[in-house]
Amino acid sequence: MKDSLTIHHKDTLELNPDLSIPDPHQDTYSKTILGFWMYLMTDCLVFASLFCTYAILHRETFGGPSSRELFDLTTAFIETMILLFSSVTCGFGMLAALKDEKRKVLFWLAISFLLGASFIFIELREFSEFVHAGHDWTKSAFLSAFFALVGTHGLHVSFGLLWLAVMMGQIHYAGITVDTFRRLSVFSLFWHFLDLIWIFIFTFVYLMGVI
Amino acid sequence: MKKARQPVFYLLFFSGLIFILFLIMQPLSVIHFRDYITVIFPEGIVGTDERNLLLIIQALMLVIVLPVYILTFVFSWKYNANNPKGSYDPDLVDNTAAEFIWWGVPLILTAIVSVLTWVKTHQLDPFKPLESDRKPLTVQVIALQWKWLFLYPEQQVASLNFLQIPVDTPIRFEITADAPMNSFWIPDLGGQIYAMPKMKTILNLMASNTGDFRGSSANISGEGFASMHFITRSSTDEDFQKWITEAKESSQKLDFKSYNQLTSPSQGNPATTYSLQDTHLFEQIINKYMHPIAKE
Amino acid sequence: MFGKLTLEALKHEESQNSAVLSMLFCGLILIGLITYLKRWKWLWHEWITTVDPKRIGIMYIVVVLIMFFKGFGDAIMMRLQQALAVDGPGFLSAGHFQEVFSAHGTTMIFFVAMGVVFALLNLIVPLQIGARDVAFPFLNALSFWLFAAGAMLTLISLAVGKFSTSGWLAYPPLSGLEYSPNEGVDYWIWMVQISGVGSTLSGVNFLITILKMRCPGMTFMKMPIFVWSALCSMILVIFAFPILTATLYMLTLDRYLGMHFFTVAAGGNYMMYVNLIWAWGHPEVYILILPIFGVFSEIVSTFSEKRLFGYVSMVWALILIAFYSFVVWVHHFFTMGASPHVNAFFGIMTMVIAIPTGVKLFNWLFTKYRGRVHFTSPMLWFFAFVLNFTIAGMTGVLLSSPPVDFQVHNSLFLIAHFHGMVIGGFLFGFFAAFTYWFPKFTGFHLDEKLNRYAFWFWMIGFLLAFMPLYMLGFMGATRRLDHYQASTGWHPLFVIVFIGALIILCGALVQFVGLFWSIWIRKRNWDYSGGDPWNGRTLEWSIPSPPPIYNFAVIPTVDQLDPLWAEKQRGLPKNEIVYEDIHLPRNTPMGFYIGIFSLIFGFAMVWLIWWLALAGFAGILICVIIRLSGKDAHDHISANEVQKIEESYRTGKQTAL
């Protein structure tokens, strides 16, 4: 395919020399990746602010339940594994994209999507349990900080799922091109980043909250 | 065009004139407004210490500021393009010695001011009790919407929008709010500290002279915030005791229940004294926010 | 159906009604003018859908000028109120006055100052680094439209409903649901949040631009100092704005979902808001001033016909200022009761920042030393800057000592200090930059005589309007008071301050009229120098004025600082120029559409019109998805066309703006 990005090499990405990329000086791929890293840093700082806030507020239970009484480590562990695996499958998807294997890419992306969706499902179930037991975010600063921090991560994952669906659509219709590969790389950075943030949440919110 | 003065002359002359005028206005206005300039001519020992620190730092800053002004005027005149006397040396683009001076001198000055600041910040910590051989008087301050309530737990007296204190006596203000963040400020006596709900800040002040001093809130707390000024009366011991005695006989009683009526927003409340029924009222007000309450 | 929105929202006090009507009137005149001149299509194709940073920069300036007018109007109202409201109510109610000063600060910081920064970066950075565009042209346009959406929300808040009464930073508990239940704080949240997203995106954009798109040979230490200042400023943006985003997000959650981040009850901690907002707020003021320092470095150097003195030292000063701006934030609330260890530490750190700032002043002065200084109006503004900013800096050191701050915190002394910084520093720098680079983007000069009149009005007006405030602070005058007693003795000074504000108004009017007058008489001030009217030193002066859309026909290669100056000194013969095809990103309406949907979303969220908010949000998502699908469209200018355009410049057939 004329727009196909790669030549079939097993372990390196080599640009197809016949590609008529507009203005080869523009360096779009590396600029975009670096730019997205910068954006991820800003997102990281948003989470850092939420973490900081959680650290300050997590003891303010105002007579309600504390983290020790509330959190179920099993659920959190399952969520962690799900997200970890979805990162792995996303990685497999990227490897397949490097090899220009469109069907495999779609397969692995679909698995990542299912895993991500089940993460959201489990998290929503955890939240609704808390809410039905009367421990909603209006009850104390601790609960507010918890729902905001974990919920914001969940919102990011949900947005990621939407993005993933769009990417799957793009790859289905256009295949692996310069543009879809670049966007997929950016998406996978986002997805791995969310996994990283979740590790922090699991450690500092759930694990340390239960000790 | 040779006969006419260079345009730069007018710039330098008139701007210099303007600045000299403003400089002259300073001491003139100090003399004219002297009685009102509470921060520079305070009536309390804390305020005096703070004022002295201000003047010292100001003087040290002039060591940098004056050369900057002088150089600005001199260089503007000497090196302006129409002045044939200024030499032109386009290769003069850095000078290590000069850099040493203007990194070094400000660094030294900053170090001096830093040490001074460290020491004085600790000495003038609002929470730190003042040294005096007289027993401190505790006054509890509550910022409300939009008035100030003063409790004298030891004297069992309370006062709204009016504060009376004995002169030359260290006053320990314990401050909170039942309102948005306010700031308790009597500039004649010394610096301010925030009055915040659910928190207790402490401010130690002492008046050196008798008189009536203006106090106010220095942080916006809603629509009536500008009305939150009050008189602080520094009086002799006898006058203070007289006031306390009169207040104790006040028909108005203040306890937690009647206090709750005071919390509804109002402005311009006249100065009122109360007999304080509940000496732990202050703690109760702070604790209001600590536990889940069934009623509002 | 309409959430909280009722017809009550359209009812205002007398003074506000006339402001709203005049705003609507101006808007209608503008629409009428564009229709009469049949310029809608031109507006759409050349401006609204543009991704050219030169055009985007000019659009930022337009919005800035409109918002400056509004913010200045607020200021005049405030000072008039304070000149009148002695032992009486004045002409504004307390609530209205509080809306006015909250709007004043918010408008000036977020929609004037930030707009100026991004205008300058858009206009100057690509030119100075020898690039044709920024790293992410669409994102750049999007950032502008988000900024414009925020500005529009500000103007709407004037007409529909009430604005926030809790100041430009909206401290809780005052800004929480309990004490500010109406829509005011929500307006504030959404206008700042939406434009804040634009700022963050611009931060990433310009950072990558400077890192990756400098022309060959331009290493870091050969970059123009303005680009260094932009780099440092954008690093600050990236680190600081996310904190603002998160903090406003938490305040939003408090107000919309009943959470308890900053409430008094249920364990909330409003002091944390103060810390977070200033952890953003302090870097923010350095984000504003660093590019202005860069501007002055360029201007002083050019008009002294001498390279900037101590370039390396200046670069390090910028970096140090940027770094230290993150460790001083507590100085905004020494009076909140922190321990003396904490207060003293932050006080000392604040003083330390004064050192590199002073270094910069000396380096500028010594650039003039043994130079050939031309006192054009940019240099007049520099002169005013040195005199006024120094005073403000000095009072800043005074404020940085906690015990002194206890007596002057939140008083008019503080107001005088930071206005000295923002007006004496930032605004004068903007005026200098505006005059300096105006010929580059239009091909003609601003009227110099009117510039000088404006300078004198501003200089005298500023001193009259702000020097007495120092004295007022010493007299115990708190900020934000809508009335006071005659017994305080403040009244005469407030009258003087108001007169000063009126003189500044004269200056602003002279500038405003001067702008249109200069356009009217542009033939008289035409730049015939081929794009280098000031005998400049950096790359932007090496291309025609106004620049062609691709900026540089051939990407330059540099080998030292002030490359244009070096080239002029060497008197290089013009080599045979080899033209290449140039690819530029194509215009797109998506940025504008996303801006519109953001405006709808913001407005709907303020009034709790959930279906409209959802529609707005969905609109944003759909536009983003459309934009990020499909190929990146480019426009193509062939080498022959480029050659023809370049030759038309040489033969003087350039077209005016």
mmCIF file of N, CA and C in Angstrom, chain B residues 8 11 15 18 22 36 38-39 50 53-54 58 69 72 75-76 79-81 87-89 92-93 99 102-103 107 110 114 117-118 122 145 185 187 190-194 196-199 214 218-220 222 229 289, chain C residues 98 101 179 264 268 270 305-307 309-310 313 335-336 340-341 344 348 351 355 359 362-363 365-366 368-373 375 380 383 386-387 391 394 398 401 403 406-407 409-410 463 474-475 485 487-488 490:
data_model
loop_
_atom_site.group_PDB
_atom_site.id
_atom_site.type_symbol
_atom_site.label_atom_id
_atom_site.label_comp_id
_atom_site.label_asym_id
_atom_site.label_seq_id
_atom_site.Cartn_x
_atom_site.Cartn_y
_atom_site.Cartn_z
ATOM 1 N N VAL B 8 16.267 64.069 24.217
ATOM 2 C CA VAL B 8 16.495 63.301 25.444
ATOM 3 C C VAL B 8 16.525 64.227 26.649
ATOM 4 N N LEU B 11 13.126 64.556 28.028
ATOM 5 C CA LEU B 11 12.721 63.328 28.707
ATOM 6 C C LEU B 11 13.317 63.267 30.100
ATOM 7 N N SER B 15 11.045 63.929 33.457
ATOM 8 C CA SER B 15 10.827 62.748 34.296
ATOM 9 C C SER B 15 11.574 62.903 35.610
ATOM 10 N N ILE B 18 9.461 65.140 37.708
ATOM 11 C CA ILE B 18 8.299 64.428 38.254
ATOM 12 C C ILE B 18 8.700 63.588 39.454
ATOM 13 N N PHE B 22 7.540 63.842 43.347
ATOM 14 C CA PHE B 22 6.953 62.772 44.147
ATOM 15 C C PHE B 22 7.764 62.507 45.401
ATOM 16 N N TYR B 36 -2.708 60.045 60.813
ATOM 17 C CA TYR B 36 -3.447 58.927 60.231
ATOM 18 C C TYR B 36 -2.545 57.781 59.796
ATOM 19 N N THR B 38 -0.884 55.127 60.521
ATOM 20 C CA THR B 38 -0.788 54.249 61.681
ATOM 21 C C THR B 38 0.354 53.257 61.577
ATOM 22 N N VAL B 39 0.707 52.826 60.379
ATOM 23 C CA VAL B 39 1.755 51.823 60.263
ATOM 24 C C VAL B 39 3.122 52.424 60.562
ATOM 25 N N GLU B 50 7.744 46.262 63.943
ATOM 26 C CA GLU B 50 7.517 45.974 62.527
ATOM 27 C C GLU B 50 7.884 47.183 61.679
ATOM 28 N N LEU B 53 11.675 47.456 61.290
ATOM 29 C CA LEU B 53 12.194 46.503 60.310
ATOM 30 C C LEU B 53 11.954 47.020 58.893
ATOM 31 N N LEU B 54 10.761 47.578 58.670
ATOM 32 C CA LEU B 54 10.427 48.128 57.356
ATOM 33 C C LEU B 54 11.428 49.199 56.965
ATOM 34 N N GLN B 58 14.057 49.083 53.870
ATOM 35 C CA GLN B 58 13.925 50.149 52.881
ATOM 36 C C GLN B 58 15.262 50.817 52.656
ATOM 37 N N TYR B 69 18.877 54.274 39.498
ATOM 38 C CA TYR B 69 18.326 55.543 39.015
ATOM 39 C C TYR B 69 19.414 56.431 38.445
ATOM 40 N N THR B 72 20.688 55.114 35.197
ATOM 41 C CA THR B 72 19.694 55.277 34.131
ATOM 42 C C THR B 72 19.758 56.673 33.557
ATOM 43 N N PHE B 75 23.448 57.325 31.898
ATOM 44 C CA PHE B 75 23.667 56.609 30.646
ATOM 45 C C PHE B 75 22.753 57.125 29.558
ATOM 46 N N SER B 76 21.485 57.431 29.936
ATOM 47 C CA SER B 76 20.572 57.937 28.925
ATOM 48 C C SER B 76 21.094 59.227 28.319
ATOM 49 N N TYR B 79 25.011 58.464 26.524
ATOM 50 C CA TYR B 79 25.150 57.582 25.377
ATOM 51 C C TYR B 79 24.028 57.702 24.379
ATOM 52 N N ASN B 80 23.225 58.745 24.493
ATOM 53 C CA ASN B 80 22.179 58.868 23.492
ATOM 54 C C ASN B 80 22.813 59.233 22.162
ATOM 55 N N ALA B 81 22.175 58.794 21.103
ATOM 56 C CA ALA B 81 22.819 58.824 19.788
ATOM 57 C C ALA B 81 23.207 60.219 19.344
ATOM 58 N N SER B 87 31.254 57.605 23.987
ATOM 59 C CA SER B 87 31.991 56.708 23.098
ATOM 60 C C SER B 87 31.126 55.514 22.734
ATOM 61 N N TYR B 88 31.361 54.977 21.558
ATOM 62 C CA TYR B 88 30.559 53.863 21.059
ATOM 63 C C TYR B 88 31.447 52.644 20.970
ATOM 64 N N ASP B 89 31.124 51.629 21.721
ATOM 65 C CA ASP B 89 31.960 50.432 21.759
ATOM 66 C C ASP B 89 31.090 49.195 21.610
ATOM 67 N N LEU B 92 31.633 45.778 23.457
ATOM 68 C CA LEU B 92 31.581 45.650 24.905
ATOM 69 C C LEU B 92 30.325 44.879 25.282
ATOM 70 N N VAL B 93 30.422 43.567 25.245
ATOM 71 C CA VAL B 93 29.209 42.770 25.448
ATOM 72 C C VAL B 93 29.201 41.970 26.734
ATOM 73 N N GLU B 99 29.769 41.682 36.336
ATOM 74 C CA GLU B 99 28.793 40.656 36.721
ATOM 75 C C GLU B 99 28.973 40.275 38.179
ATOM 76 N N TRP B 102 27.292 42.974 40.286
ATOM 77 C CA TRP B 102 25.846 43.040 40.427
ATOM 78 C C TRP B 102 25.168 41.711 40.685
ATOM 79 N N TRP B 103 25.878 40.615 40.697
ATOM 80 C CA TRP B 103 25.364 39.411 41.336
ATOM 81 C C TRP B 103 25.731 39.444 42.823
ATOM 82 N N LEU B 107 23.501 39.926 46.369
ATOM 83 C CA LEU B 107 23.529 38.682 47.139
ATOM 84 C C LEU B 107 23.870 38.980 48.590
ATOM 85 N N THR B 110 20.989 40.755 50.166
ATOM 86 C CA THR B 110 19.915 39.802 50.427
ATOM 87 C C THR B 110 20.249 38.941 51.623
ATOM 88 N N SER B 114 18.050 38.712 54.751
ATOM 89 C CA SER B 114 17.539 37.378 55.088
ATOM 90 C C SER B 114 17.757 37.056 56.547
ATOM 91 N N THR B 117 15.493 39.062 58.514
ATOM 92 C CA THR B 117 14.134 38.546 58.392
ATOM 93 C C THR B 117 13.950 37.297 59.237
ATOM 94 N N TRP B 118 14.910 36.385 59.165
ATOM 95 C CA TRP B 118 14.778 35.150 59.943
ATOM 96 C C TRP B 118 14.620 35.467 61.421
ATOM 97 N N HIS B 122 10.926 35.314 63.707
ATOM 98 C CA HIS B 122 10.758 34.521 64.924
ATOM 99 C C HIS B 122 10.413 35.385 66.116
ATOM 100 N N GLN B 145 -20.428 37.620 60.290
ATOM 101 C CA GLN B 145 -20.885 38.405 59.133
ATOM 102 C C GLN B 145 -21.779 39.546 59.578
ATOM 103 N N TRP B 185 -7.178 43.096 62.142
ATOM 104 C CA TRP B 185 -6.100 44.057 61.960
ATOM 105 C C TRP B 185 -6.365 45.343 62.728
ATOM 106 N N PRO B 187 -3.965 48.325 62.886
ATOM 107 C CA PRO B 187 -2.640 48.774 62.444
ATOM 108 C C PRO B 187 -1.892 49.624 63.473
ATOM 109 N N GLY B 190 -0.266 46.767 65.651
ATOM 110 C CA GLY B 190 0.650 45.811 65.039
ATOM 111 C C GLY B 190 0.002 45.100 63.872
ATOM 112 N N GLY B 191 0.714 44.086 63.377
ATOM 113 C CA GLY B 191 0.254 43.410 62.182
ATOM 114 C C GLY B 191 -0.982 42.559 62.400
ATOM 115 N N GLN B 192 -1.515 42.046 61.296
ATOM 116 C CA GLN B 192 -2.782 41.320 61.299
ATOM 117 C C GLN B 192 -2.541 39.814 61.300
ATOM 118 N N ILE B 193 -3.626 39.087 61.526
ATOM 119 C CA ILE B 193 -3.583 37.646 61.294
ATOM 120 C C ILE B 193 -4.979 37.224 60.855
ATOM 121 N N TYR B 194 -5.041 36.185 60.041
ATOM 122 C CA TYR B 194 -6.332 35.756 59.500
ATOM 123 C C TYR B 194 -7.244 35.210 60.599
ATOM 124 N N MET B 196 -10.171 32.631 60.847
ATOM 125 C CA MET B 196 -10.678 31.595 59.948
ATOM 126 C C MET B 196 -11.605 30.632 60.680
ATOM 127 N N PRO B 197 -12.687 30.206 60.047
ATOM 128 C CA PRO B 197 -13.611 29.262 60.692
ATOM 129 C C PRO B 197 -12.914 27.940 60.962
ATOM 130 N N LYS B 198 -13.272 27.340 62.063
ATOM 131 C CA LYS B 198 -12.765 26.027 62.449
ATOM 132 C C LYS B 198 -11.295 26.079 62.904
ATOM 133 N N MET B 199 -10.647 27.260 62.800
ATOM 134 C CA MET B 199 -9.241 27.378 63.181
ATOM 135 C C MET B 199 -9.097 28.393 64.295
ATOM 136 N N ARG B 214 -8.369 52.434 65.278
ATOM 137 C CA ARG B 214 -9.298 51.808 64.342
ATOM 138 C C ARG B 214 -8.858 50.378 64.052
ATOM 139 N N ALA B 218 -9.267 42.740 57.216
ATOM 140 C CA ALA B 218 -8.417 42.982 56.058
ATOM 141 C C ALA B 218 -8.537 41.868 55.026
ATOM 142 N N ASN B 219 -9.645 41.137 55.035
ATOM 143 C CA ASN B 219 -9.827 40.145 53.982
ATOM 144 C C ASN B 219 -11.295 40.055 53.637
ATOM 145 N N ILE B 220 -11.601 40.112 52.354
ATOM 146 C CA ILE B 220 -12.983 40.186 51.935
ATOM 147 C C ILE B 220 -13.779 38.971 52.385
ATOM 148 N N GLY B 222 -17.471 38.970 52.112
ATOM 149 C CA GLY B 222 -18.868 39.067 51.707
ATOM 150 C C GLY B 222 -19.306 40.507 51.562
ATOM 151 N N HIS B 229 -15.459 47.532 60.640
ATOM 152 C CA HIS B 229 -14.461 48.281 61.395
ATOM 153 C C HIS B 229 -14.956 48.458 62.820
ATOM 154 N N TYR B 289 -17.829 22.940 63.939
ATOM 155 C CA TYR B 289 -17.523 22.409 62.613
ATOM 156 C C TYR B 289 -16.811 21.080 62.654
ATOM 157 N N GLN C 98 -18.189 44.732 44.488
ATOM 158 C CA GLN C 98 -17.380 43.521 44.642
ATOM 159 C C GLN C 98 -17.331 42.722 43.344
ATOM 160 N N PHE C 101 -14.615 44.620 41.155
ATOM 161 C CA PHE C 101 -13.184 44.382 41.349
ATOM 162 C C PHE C 101 -12.803 42.940 41.063
ATOM 163 N N TYR C 179 -21.535 30.411 50.984
ATOM 164 C CA TYR C 179 -21.495 31.861 51.049
ATOM 165 C C TYR C 179 -21.671 32.528 49.691
ATOM 166 N N VAL C 264 -16.124 24.416 55.029
ATOM 167 C CA VAL C 264 -15.744 24.467 56.438
ATOM 168 C C VAL C 264 -16.164 23.171 57.126
ATOM 169 N N GLY C 268 -13.488 19.674 55.346
ATOM 170 C CA GLY C 268 -12.848 20.367 54.244
ATOM 171 C C GLY C 268 -11.717 21.261 54.726
ATOM 172 N N TYR C 270 -10.066 24.678 53.547
ATOM 173 C CA TYR C 270 -10.009 25.790 52.599
ATOM 174 C C TYR C 270 -8.628 26.423 52.552
ATOM 175 N N GLU C 305 22.166 49.904 19.536
ATOM 176 C CA GLU C 305 23.077 49.445 18.494
ATOM 177 C C GLU C 305 24.202 48.612 19.086
ATOM 178 N N LYS C 306 23.851 47.781 20.032
ATOM 179 C CA LYS C 306 24.880 47.030 20.747
ATOM 180 C C LYS C 306 24.269 45.720 21.195
ATOM 181 N N ARG C 307 25.107 44.682 21.198
ATOM 182 C CA ARG C 307 24.559 43.413 21.633
ATOM 183 C C ARG C 307 24.187 43.476 23.114
ATOM 184 N N PHE C 309 24.193 43.098 26.818
ATOM 185 C CA PHE C 309 25.319 42.901 27.720
ATOM 186 C C PHE C 309 25.095 41.657 28.562
ATOM 187 N N GLY C 310 26.107 40.814 28.646
ATOM 188 C CA GLY C 310 26.026 39.662 29.542
ATOM 189 C C GLY C 310 24.948 38.666 29.166
ATOM 190 N N SER C 313 24.749 35.572 31.343
ATOM 191 C CA SER C 313 24.228 35.936 32.663
ATOM 192 C C SER C 313 22.723 36.148 32.599
ATOM 193 N N THR C 335 0.106 35.878 56.507
ATOM 194 C CA THR C 335 -0.768 36.136 57.647
ATOM 195 C C THR C 335 -1.738 35.009 57.921
ATOM 196 N N MET C 336 -1.571 33.862 57.250
ATOM 197 C CA MET C 336 -2.532 32.790 57.473
ATOM 198 C C MET C 336 -2.147 31.921 58.659
ATOM 199 N N PRO C 340 6.798 30.498 62.185
ATOM 200 C CA PRO C 340 7.840 31.432 61.718
ATOM 201 C C PRO C 340 8.898 30.762 60.858
ATOM 202 N N HIS C 341 9.157 29.480 61.075
ATOM 203 C CA HIS C 341 10.115 28.784 60.203
ATOM 204 C C HIS C 341 9.633 28.841 58.763
ATOM 205 N N ALA C 344 9.480 32.528 57.393
ATOM 206 C CA ALA C 344 10.807 33.105 57.152
ATOM 207 C C ALA C 344 11.453 32.463 55.929
ATOM 208 N N ILE C 348 12.586 34.540 52.673
ATOM 209 C CA ILE C 348 13.966 34.604 52.192
ATOM 210 C C ILE C 348 14.029 34.168 50.728
ATOM 211 N N MET C 351 13.069 36.985 48.571
ATOM 212 C CA MET C 351 14.120 37.983 48.398
ATOM 213 C C MET C 351 15.160 37.510 47.406
ATOM 214 N N ILE C 355 17.365 38.984 43.292
ATOM 215 C CA ILE C 355 18.753 39.081 42.826
ATOM 216 C C ILE C 355 18.857 38.951 41.308
ATOM 217 N N VAL C 359 19.918 41.752 38.503
ATOM 218 C CA VAL C 359 20.982 41.498 37.526
ATOM 219 C C VAL C 359 20.526 41.914 36.135
ATOM 220 N N PHE C 362 20.670 45.664 35.617
ATOM 221 C CA PHE C 362 22.015 46.183 35.402
ATOM 222 C C PHE C 362 22.530 45.823 34.016
ATOM 223 N N ASN C 363 22.230 44.613 33.576
ATOM 224 C CA ASN C 363 22.681 44.242 32.238
ATOM 225 C C ASN C 363 22.045 45.112 31.164
ATOM 226 N N LEU C 365 21.057 48.229 31.595
ATOM 227 C CA LEU C 365 21.705 49.546 31.673
ATOM 228 C C LEU C 365 23.063 49.520 31.005
ATOM 229 N N PHE C 366 23.805 48.442 31.211
ATOM 230 C CA PHE C 366 25.137 48.392 30.625
ATOM 231 C C PHE C 366 25.118 48.004 29.158
ATOM 232 N N LYS C 368 23.224 49.822 27.357
ATOM 233 C CA LYS C 368 23.209 51.205 26.899
ATOM 234 C C LYS C 368 24.584 51.863 27.037
ATOM 235 N N TYR C 369 25.341 51.419 28.008
ATOM 236 C CA TYR C 369 26.668 51.975 28.266
ATOM 237 C C TYR C 369 27.540 51.811 27.039
ATOM 238 N N ARG C 370 28.072 52.923 26.557
ATOM 239 C CA ARG C 370 28.894 52.916 25.358
ATOM 240 C C ARG C 370 28.166 52.332 24.159
ATOM 241 N N GLY C 371 26.849 52.559 24.160
ATOM 242 C CA GLY C 371 26.097 52.229 22.960
ATOM 243 C C GLY C 371 25.686 53.521 22.298
ATOM 244 N N ARG C 372 24.922 53.407 21.227
ATOM 245 C CA ARG C 372 24.369 54.622 20.590
ATOM 246 C C ARG C 372 22.861 54.519 20.774
ATOM 247 N N VAL C 373 22.367 55.211 21.804
ATOM 248 C CA VAL C 373 20.984 54.971 22.222
ATOM 249 C C VAL C 373 20.020 55.886 21.493
ATOM 250 N N PHE C 375 16.247 57.232 21.332
ATOM 251 C CA PHE C 375 15.083 57.285 22.221
ATOM 252 C C PHE C 375 13.773 57.298 21.456
ATOM 253 N N LEU C 380 11.372 54.901 25.380
ATOM 254 C CA LEU C 380 10.704 55.698 26.416
ATOM 255 C C LEU C 380 9.985 54.772 27.383
ATOM 256 N N PHE C 383 12.410 53.258 29.648
ATOM 257 C CA PHE C 383 12.804 54.231 30.663
ATOM 258 C C PHE C 383 11.775 54.268 31.790
ATOM 259 N N VAL C 386 12.041 51.112 33.903
ATOM 260 C CA VAL C 386 13.117 51.066 34.894
ATOM 261 C C VAL C 386 12.731 51.856 36.131
ATOM 262 N N LEU C 387 12.216 53.066 35.917
ATOM 263 C CA LEU C 387 11.889 53.914 37.064
ATOM 264 C C LEU C 387 10.787 53.311 37.923
ATOM 265 N N ILE C 391 10.810 50.692 41.763
ATOM 266 C CA ILE C 391 10.087 51.015 42.997
ATOM 267 C C ILE C 391 9.243 49.824 43.424
ATOM 268 N N MET C 394 11.296 47.131 44.873
ATOM 269 C CA MET C 394 11.748 47.484 46.209
ATOM 270 C C MET C 394 10.648 47.208 47.236
ATOM 271 N N LEU C 398 10.194 44.607 50.582
ATOM 272 C CA LEU C 398 9.582 44.969 51.865
ATOM 273 C C LEU C 398 8.482 43.977 52.235
ATOM 274 N N SER C 401 9.238 40.358 53.698
ATOM 275 C CA SER C 401 9.637 40.131 55.081
ATOM 276 C C SER C 401 8.373 39.971 55.909
ATOM 277 N N PRO C 403 7.229 39.996 59.044
ATOM 278 C CA PRO C 403 6.700 40.946 60.017
ATOM 279 C C PRO C 403 6.221 42.246 59.378
ATOM 280 N N PHE C 406 2.871 41.626 57.737
ATOM 281 C CA PHE C 406 1.719 41.572 58.659
ATOM 282 C C PHE C 406 0.995 42.904 58.693
ATOM 283 N N GLN C 407 1.752 43.995 58.551
ATOM 284 C CA GLN C 407 1.131 45.309 58.635
ATOM 285 C C GLN C 407 0.578 45.796 57.300
ATOM 286 N N HIS C 409 -0.206 43.569 54.512
ATOM 287 C CA HIS C 409 -0.887 42.557 53.705
ATOM 288 C C HIS C 409 -2.321 42.981 53.413
ATOM 289 N N ASN C 410 -2.746 42.742 52.172
ATOM 290 C CA ASN C 410 -4.126 43.051 51.763
ATOM 291 C C ASN C 410 -4.489 44.518 51.904
ATOM 292 N N LEU C 463 1.879 57.354 38.222
ATOM 293 C CA LEU C 463 2.426 57.802 39.500
ATOM 294 C C LEU C 463 1.332 58.385 40.389
ATOM 295 N N PHE C 474 -0.172 52.484 54.365
ATOM 296 C CA PHE C 474 0.396 52.827 55.665
ATOM 297 C C PHE C 474 -0.636 53.461 56.584
ATOM 298 N N MET C 475 -1.698 53.988 55.975
ATOM 299 C CA MET C 475 -2.743 54.597 56.790
ATOM 300 C C MET C 475 -3.814 53.587 57.179
ATOM 301 N N GLN C 485 -14.842 55.733 56.296
ATOM 302 C CA GLN C 485 -15.221 56.909 57.068
ATOM 303 C C GLN C 485 -14.236 58.052 56.815
ATOM 304 N N SER C 487 -13.156 59.968 58.929
ATOM 305 C CA SER C 487 -12.211 60.063 60.044
ATOM 306 C C SER C 487 -10.922 59.304 59.792
ATOM 307 N N THR C 488 -10.911 58.452 58.764
ATOM 308 C CA THR C 488 -9.668 57.749 58.467
ATOM 309 C C THR C 488 -8.660 58.660 57.791
ATOM 310 N N TRP C 490 -8.503 59.179 54.621
ATOM 311 C CA TRP C 490 -8.078 58.636 53.329
ATOM 312 C C TRP C 490 -8.608 59.410 52.131
#
